[in-house]
XYZ file of C-alpha atoms in Angstrom:
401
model
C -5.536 -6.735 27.875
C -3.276 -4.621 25.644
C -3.942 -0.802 25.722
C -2.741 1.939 23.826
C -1.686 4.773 26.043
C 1.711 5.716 25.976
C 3.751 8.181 27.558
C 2.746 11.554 27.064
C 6.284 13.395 27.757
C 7.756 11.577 24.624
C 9.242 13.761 21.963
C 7.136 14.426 18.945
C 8.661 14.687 15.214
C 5.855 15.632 13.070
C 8.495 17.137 10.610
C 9.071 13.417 10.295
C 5.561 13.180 8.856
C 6.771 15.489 6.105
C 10.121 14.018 5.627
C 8.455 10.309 5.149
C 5.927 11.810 2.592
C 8.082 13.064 0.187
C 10.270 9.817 0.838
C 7.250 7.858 -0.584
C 6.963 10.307 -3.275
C 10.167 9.736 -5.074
C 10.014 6.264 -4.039
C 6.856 5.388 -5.972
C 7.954 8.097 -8.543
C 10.443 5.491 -9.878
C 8.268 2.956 -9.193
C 5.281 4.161 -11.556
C 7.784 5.572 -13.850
C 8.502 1.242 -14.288
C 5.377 -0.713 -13.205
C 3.198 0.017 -16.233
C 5.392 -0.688 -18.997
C 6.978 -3.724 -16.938
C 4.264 -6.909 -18.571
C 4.931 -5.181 -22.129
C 8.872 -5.628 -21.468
C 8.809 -8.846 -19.861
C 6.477 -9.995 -23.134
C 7.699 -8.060 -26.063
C 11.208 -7.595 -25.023
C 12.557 -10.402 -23.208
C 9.850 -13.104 -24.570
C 8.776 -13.915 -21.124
C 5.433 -15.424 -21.099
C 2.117 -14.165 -19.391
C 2.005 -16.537 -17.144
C 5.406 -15.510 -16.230
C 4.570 -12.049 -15.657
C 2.064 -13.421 -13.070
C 4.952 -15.327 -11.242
C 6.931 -11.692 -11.034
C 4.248 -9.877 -9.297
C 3.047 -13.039 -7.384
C 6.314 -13.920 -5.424
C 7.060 -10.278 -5.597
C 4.197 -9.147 -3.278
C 4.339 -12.880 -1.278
C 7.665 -11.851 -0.454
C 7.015 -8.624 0.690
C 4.190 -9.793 2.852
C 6.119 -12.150 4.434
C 8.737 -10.024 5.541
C 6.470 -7.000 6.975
C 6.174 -9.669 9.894
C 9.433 -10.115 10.710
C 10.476 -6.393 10.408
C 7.794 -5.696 12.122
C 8.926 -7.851 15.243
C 12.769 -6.631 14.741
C 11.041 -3.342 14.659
C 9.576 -4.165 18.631
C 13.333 -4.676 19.656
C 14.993 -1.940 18.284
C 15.688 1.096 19.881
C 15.642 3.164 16.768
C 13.509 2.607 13.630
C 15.585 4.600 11.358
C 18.203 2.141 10.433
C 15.625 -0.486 9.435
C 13.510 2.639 7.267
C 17.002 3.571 5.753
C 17.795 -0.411 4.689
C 14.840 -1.452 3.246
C 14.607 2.347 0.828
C 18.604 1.530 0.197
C 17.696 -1.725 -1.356
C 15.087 -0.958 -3.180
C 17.042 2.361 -4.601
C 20.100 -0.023 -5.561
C 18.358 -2.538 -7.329
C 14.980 -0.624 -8.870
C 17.287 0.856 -11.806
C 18.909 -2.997 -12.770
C 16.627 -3.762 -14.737
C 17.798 -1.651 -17.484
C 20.203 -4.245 -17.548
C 17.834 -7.277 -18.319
C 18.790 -9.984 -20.630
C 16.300 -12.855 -19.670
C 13.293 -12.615 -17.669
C 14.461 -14.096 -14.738
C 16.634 -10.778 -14.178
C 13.503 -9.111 -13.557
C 12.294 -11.458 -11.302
C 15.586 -11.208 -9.412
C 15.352 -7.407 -9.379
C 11.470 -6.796 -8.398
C 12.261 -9.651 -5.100
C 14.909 -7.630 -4.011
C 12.726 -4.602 -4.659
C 9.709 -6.014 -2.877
C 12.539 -7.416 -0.220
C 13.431 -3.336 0.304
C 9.950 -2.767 0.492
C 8.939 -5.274 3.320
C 11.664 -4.669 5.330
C 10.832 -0.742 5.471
C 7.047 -0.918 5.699
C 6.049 -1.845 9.484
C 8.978 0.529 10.970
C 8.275 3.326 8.564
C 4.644 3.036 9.993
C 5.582 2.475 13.701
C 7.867 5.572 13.305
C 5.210 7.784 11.832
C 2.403 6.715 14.349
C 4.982 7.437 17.390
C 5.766 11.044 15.408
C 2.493 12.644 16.147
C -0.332 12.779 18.816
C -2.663 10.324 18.555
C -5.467 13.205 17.437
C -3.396 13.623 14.430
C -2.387 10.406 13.194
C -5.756 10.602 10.411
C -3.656 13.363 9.080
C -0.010 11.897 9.476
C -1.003 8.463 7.601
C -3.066 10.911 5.112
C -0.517 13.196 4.211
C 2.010 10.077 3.515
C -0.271 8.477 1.215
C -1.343 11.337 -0.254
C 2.944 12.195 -1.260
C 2.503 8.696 -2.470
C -0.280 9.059 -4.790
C 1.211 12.013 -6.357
C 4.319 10.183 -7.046
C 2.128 7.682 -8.430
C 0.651 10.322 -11.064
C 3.743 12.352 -11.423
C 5.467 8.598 -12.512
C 3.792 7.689 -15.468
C 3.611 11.143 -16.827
C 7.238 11.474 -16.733
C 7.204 8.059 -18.600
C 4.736 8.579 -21.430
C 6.747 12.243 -22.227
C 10.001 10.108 -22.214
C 9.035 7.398 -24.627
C 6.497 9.924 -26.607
C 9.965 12.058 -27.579
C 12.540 8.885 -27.539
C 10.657 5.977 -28.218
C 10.253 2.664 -27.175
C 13.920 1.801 -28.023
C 14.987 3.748 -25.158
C 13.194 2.471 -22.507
C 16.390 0.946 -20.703
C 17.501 3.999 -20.438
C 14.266 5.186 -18.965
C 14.688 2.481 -16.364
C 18.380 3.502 -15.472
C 16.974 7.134 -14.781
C 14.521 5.696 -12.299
C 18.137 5.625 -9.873
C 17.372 10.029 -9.464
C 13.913 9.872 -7.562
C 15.229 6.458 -5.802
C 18.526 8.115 -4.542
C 16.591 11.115 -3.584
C 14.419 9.381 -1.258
C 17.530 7.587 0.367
C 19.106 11.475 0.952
C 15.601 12.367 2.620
C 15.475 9.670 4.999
C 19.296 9.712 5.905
C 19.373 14.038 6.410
C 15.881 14.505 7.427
C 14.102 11.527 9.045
C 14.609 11.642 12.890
C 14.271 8.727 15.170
C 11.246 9.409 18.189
C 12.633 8.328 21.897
C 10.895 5.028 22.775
C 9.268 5.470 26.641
C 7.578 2.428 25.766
C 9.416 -1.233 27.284
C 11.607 -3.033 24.671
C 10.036 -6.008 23.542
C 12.050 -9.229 24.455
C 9.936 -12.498 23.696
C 11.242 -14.648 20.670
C 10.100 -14.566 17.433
C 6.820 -16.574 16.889
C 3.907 -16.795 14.236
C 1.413 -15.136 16.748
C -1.305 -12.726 17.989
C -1.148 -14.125 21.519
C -0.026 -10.572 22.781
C -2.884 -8.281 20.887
C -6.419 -8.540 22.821
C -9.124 -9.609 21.133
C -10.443 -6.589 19.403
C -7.325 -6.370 17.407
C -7.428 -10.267 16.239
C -11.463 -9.159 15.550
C -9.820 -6.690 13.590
C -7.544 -8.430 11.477
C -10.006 -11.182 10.926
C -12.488 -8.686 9.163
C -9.330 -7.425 6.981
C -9.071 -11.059 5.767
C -12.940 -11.290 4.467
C -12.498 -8.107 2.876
C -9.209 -8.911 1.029
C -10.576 -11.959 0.020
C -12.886 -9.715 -2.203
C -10.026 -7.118 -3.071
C -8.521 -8.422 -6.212
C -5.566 -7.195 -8.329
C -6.542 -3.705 -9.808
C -5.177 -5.163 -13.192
C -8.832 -7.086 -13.333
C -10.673 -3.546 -13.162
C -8.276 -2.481 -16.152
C -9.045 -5.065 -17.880
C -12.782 -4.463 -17.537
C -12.722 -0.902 -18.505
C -10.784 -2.116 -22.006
C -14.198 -4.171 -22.157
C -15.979 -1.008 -21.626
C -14.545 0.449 -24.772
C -11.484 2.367 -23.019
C -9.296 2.459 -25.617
C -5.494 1.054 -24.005
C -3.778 4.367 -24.982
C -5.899 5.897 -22.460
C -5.403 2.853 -20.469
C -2.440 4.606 -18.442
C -4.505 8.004 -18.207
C -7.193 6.252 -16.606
C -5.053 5.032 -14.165
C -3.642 8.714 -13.552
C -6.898 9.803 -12.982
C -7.660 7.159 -10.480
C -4.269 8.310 -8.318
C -5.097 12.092 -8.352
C -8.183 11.011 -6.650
C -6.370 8.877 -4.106
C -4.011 12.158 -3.667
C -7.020 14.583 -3.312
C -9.238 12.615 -1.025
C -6.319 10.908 1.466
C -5.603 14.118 4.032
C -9.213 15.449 4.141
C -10.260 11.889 5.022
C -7.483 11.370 7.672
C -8.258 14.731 8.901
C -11.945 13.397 9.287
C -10.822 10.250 11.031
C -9.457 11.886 13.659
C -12.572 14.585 14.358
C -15.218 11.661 14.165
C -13.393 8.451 14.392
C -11.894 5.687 12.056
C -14.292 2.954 11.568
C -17.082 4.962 10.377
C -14.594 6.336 7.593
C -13.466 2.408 7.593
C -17.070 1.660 6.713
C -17.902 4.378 4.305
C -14.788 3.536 2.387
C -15.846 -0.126 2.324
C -19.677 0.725 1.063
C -17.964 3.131 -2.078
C -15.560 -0.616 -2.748
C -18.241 -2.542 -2.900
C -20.725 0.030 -4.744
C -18.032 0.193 -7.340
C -17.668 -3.257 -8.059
C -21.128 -3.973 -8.613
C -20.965 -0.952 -10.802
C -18.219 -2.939 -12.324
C -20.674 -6.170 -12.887
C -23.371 -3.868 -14.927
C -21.459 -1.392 -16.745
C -20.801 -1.474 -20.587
C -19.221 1.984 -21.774
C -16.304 3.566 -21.654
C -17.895 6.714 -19.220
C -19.288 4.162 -16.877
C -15.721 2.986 -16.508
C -13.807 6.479 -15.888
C -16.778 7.465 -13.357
C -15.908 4.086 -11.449
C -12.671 4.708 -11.540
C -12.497 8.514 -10.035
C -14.968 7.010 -7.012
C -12.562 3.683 -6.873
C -9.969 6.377 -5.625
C -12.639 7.809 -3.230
C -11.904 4.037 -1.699
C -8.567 4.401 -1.307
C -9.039 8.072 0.321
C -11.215 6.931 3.132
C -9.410 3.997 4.067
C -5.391 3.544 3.510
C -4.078 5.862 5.886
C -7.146 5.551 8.017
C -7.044 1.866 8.601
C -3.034 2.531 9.616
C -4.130 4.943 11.914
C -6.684 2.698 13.615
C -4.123 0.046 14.378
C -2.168 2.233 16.202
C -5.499 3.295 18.171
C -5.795 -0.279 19.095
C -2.668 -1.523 20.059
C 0.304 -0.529 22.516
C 3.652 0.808 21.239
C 5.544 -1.699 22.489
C 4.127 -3.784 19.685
C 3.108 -1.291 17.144
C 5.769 -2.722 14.661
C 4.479 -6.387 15.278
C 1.150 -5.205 14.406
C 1.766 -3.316 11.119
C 3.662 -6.319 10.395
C 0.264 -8.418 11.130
C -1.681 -6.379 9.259
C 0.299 -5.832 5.885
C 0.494 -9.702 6.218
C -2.657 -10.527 6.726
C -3.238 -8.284 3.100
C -0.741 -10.118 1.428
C -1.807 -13.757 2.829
C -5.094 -12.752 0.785
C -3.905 -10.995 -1.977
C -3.040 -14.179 -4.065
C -6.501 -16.049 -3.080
C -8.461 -12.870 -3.919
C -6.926 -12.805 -7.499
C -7.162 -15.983 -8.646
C -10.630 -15.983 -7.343
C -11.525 -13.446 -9.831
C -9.843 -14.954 -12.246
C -11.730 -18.235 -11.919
C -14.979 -16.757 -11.459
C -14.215 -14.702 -14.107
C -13.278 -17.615 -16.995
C -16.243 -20.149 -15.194
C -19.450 -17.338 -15.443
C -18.376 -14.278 -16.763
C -16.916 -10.835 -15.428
C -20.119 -9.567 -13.776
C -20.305 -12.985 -11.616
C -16.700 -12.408 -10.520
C -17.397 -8.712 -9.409
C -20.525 -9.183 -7.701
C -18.856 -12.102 -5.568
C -16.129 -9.387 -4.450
C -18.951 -6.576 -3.807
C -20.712 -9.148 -1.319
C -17.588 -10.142 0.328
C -16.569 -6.025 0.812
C -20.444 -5.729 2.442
C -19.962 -8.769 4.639
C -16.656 -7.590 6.022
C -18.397 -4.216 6.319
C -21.099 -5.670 8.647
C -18.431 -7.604 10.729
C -16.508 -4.235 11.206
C -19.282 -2.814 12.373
C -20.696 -5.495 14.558
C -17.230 -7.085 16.448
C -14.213 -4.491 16.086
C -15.072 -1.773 18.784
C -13.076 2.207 18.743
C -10.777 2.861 20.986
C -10.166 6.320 20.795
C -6.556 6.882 21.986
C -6.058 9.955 24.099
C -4.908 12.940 22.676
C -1.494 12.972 24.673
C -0.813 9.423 23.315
């Protein structure tokens, strides 16, 4: 049965921790600063239809899913992570900006793939390296601090976009697009000065490339199974938008509900990853799980526009207690010899339910009415919380891990 204990003479970089945060901060900077106007181009600009907007984000995300397997596996057989980290940013950085350049929609499509191509090439190796950075006592706070950089990248983003078209206008939002290259270049100088690679002690993995959890014990596969269920409930946030605008949110304060909902994400993600590693990840898992599914029942029965903003600040309570948390519990319960193969499990596992989830909602939603859909996703977040609780077991990894 795999283990997790590694070698406790290898070399810790916990500047990398640092270096990787701010990485993810200009990274989803740019992002943020082109994500929320991107349905109202595609529509209004180009004259792509809705449905097509759904085909951009849908084989965008797919994509990336895909991918965070096999990078995760190249990941196992490489004796540095770096390269793979610097890659999948480069990409992203190169292509984020083209869409300035848009004449039809299907340059947009073109651009977000390679985008989301960056982004699942990077993810599993930029994990593996920040797990291996740190002691396994602090990897709560590693995986915290990185999404927290995130999330205020994420609020920092739109901000700089609303002041940009509020003095230029909407005519000049290719231009706004171009400038998204500044934030994406500087995260490409970050990772190539300041990112360092950590000595592997651990054996190079050598078996070929298969569509498998044969290696991970059975705890793990528990693990990942319980993921699933709850995904399956964890629809596109766009739904919850939607509902607040049938709340009475008003769409110009559509974007600053969304800001709101990331500054609680950035507030709440190192305390809780501090807390995971003093008491233990599942029982943040759980909590975390018990606020989703609280939420989207509130979500069923609420009708005004303060029900929605309340909802939304304790929706980012969610993401607190359980992004860099649930990271951090993978590596707890698997060896670093696979670490990358995992992360590459898990992210797609998420992404193999992401699409189901949706259009779930979406059909639930059109058949019986908003509060059916969101109740159905609140009982599928409890049942996955019970199944956590009942078949995934801790495994506290020692502190010289």
């Amino acid at each position: 049965m795999a283990t997790s204990v590694e070698n406790p003479a290898r070399t810790e970089r916990p500047e990398n921790v640092w270096a990787m945060g701010w990485v993810s901060f200009f990274t989803d900077l740019a992002t943020e600063m082109v994500y929320p106007l991107l349905p109202l181009f595609l529509t209004s600009t180009l004259g792509a239809s809705t449905a097509f907007v759904g085909l951009v984000e849908g084989a965008a995300e797919s994509l990336s899913s895909i991918l965070k397997y096999f990078s995760g596996w190249i990941a196992d057989r490489s004796p540095r992570l770096k390269p793979l980290i610097l890659v999948g940013y480069s990409l992203s950085s190169l292509t984020k900006p083209l869409i300035a350049l848009a004449a039809v929609p299907w340059h947009v499509l073109a651009v977000r793939l390679s985008d989301r191509t960056g982004k699942g090439i990077r993810t599993a190796p930029r994990d593996s390296l920040l797990s291996s950075s740190v002691t396994a006592d602090r990897r709560g706070w590693a995986f915290g601090v990185q999404r927290t950089l995130d999330h205020a990248g994420a609020v920092v983003g739109p901000l700089i976009a609303a002041g940009f078209l509020a003095v230029y206008g909407r005519d000049h939002e290719r231009m706004l697009f171009g400038l998204t290259a500044i934030p994406a270049l500087a995260s490409v100088l970050l990772i190539a000065l300041f990112v360092k690679d950590v000595p592997r002690a651990e054996p190079i993995q050598k078996a070929p490339l298969r569509f498998t959890l044969a290696p991970f014990d059975t705890n793990f596969r528990a693990y990942l199974g319980v993921m699933l269920l709850f995904t399956l409930g964890n629809a596109s946030d766009a739904f919850l938008l939607l509902r607040a605008r049938d709340f009475g949110v008003t769409i110009a304060l559509i974007p600053m509900i969304w800001v709101a909902l990331h500054l609680v994400k950035m507030a709440s993600s190192i305390p809780a990853g501090l807390l995971s590693d003093r008491i233990g990840r599942k029982s943040l898992i759980l909590g975390g799980w018990t606020v989703y599914a609280l939420v989207y029942a509130g979500f069923a029965y609420g009708s005004t526009p303060w029900h929605a903003w309340a909802l939304f600040l304790v929706y980012g309570l969610y993401f607190g207690l359980t992004e860099g948390v649930e990271k951090a519990f993978i590596a707890d319960l698997t060896p670093a010899s696979l670490r990358g193969t995992a992360y590459g499990a898990f992210h797609f596992i998420l992404g193999l339910a992401a699409l189901p989830a949706s259009l779930l909602m979406g059909i639930l939603w059109k058949a019986y009415g908003a509060p059916v859909a969101f109740i159905v996703s609140a009982a599928l977040a409890f049942a996955a919380m019970l199944m956590l609780g009942a078949v995934v077991r801790e495994r506290k990894a020692p502190a010289t891990s």
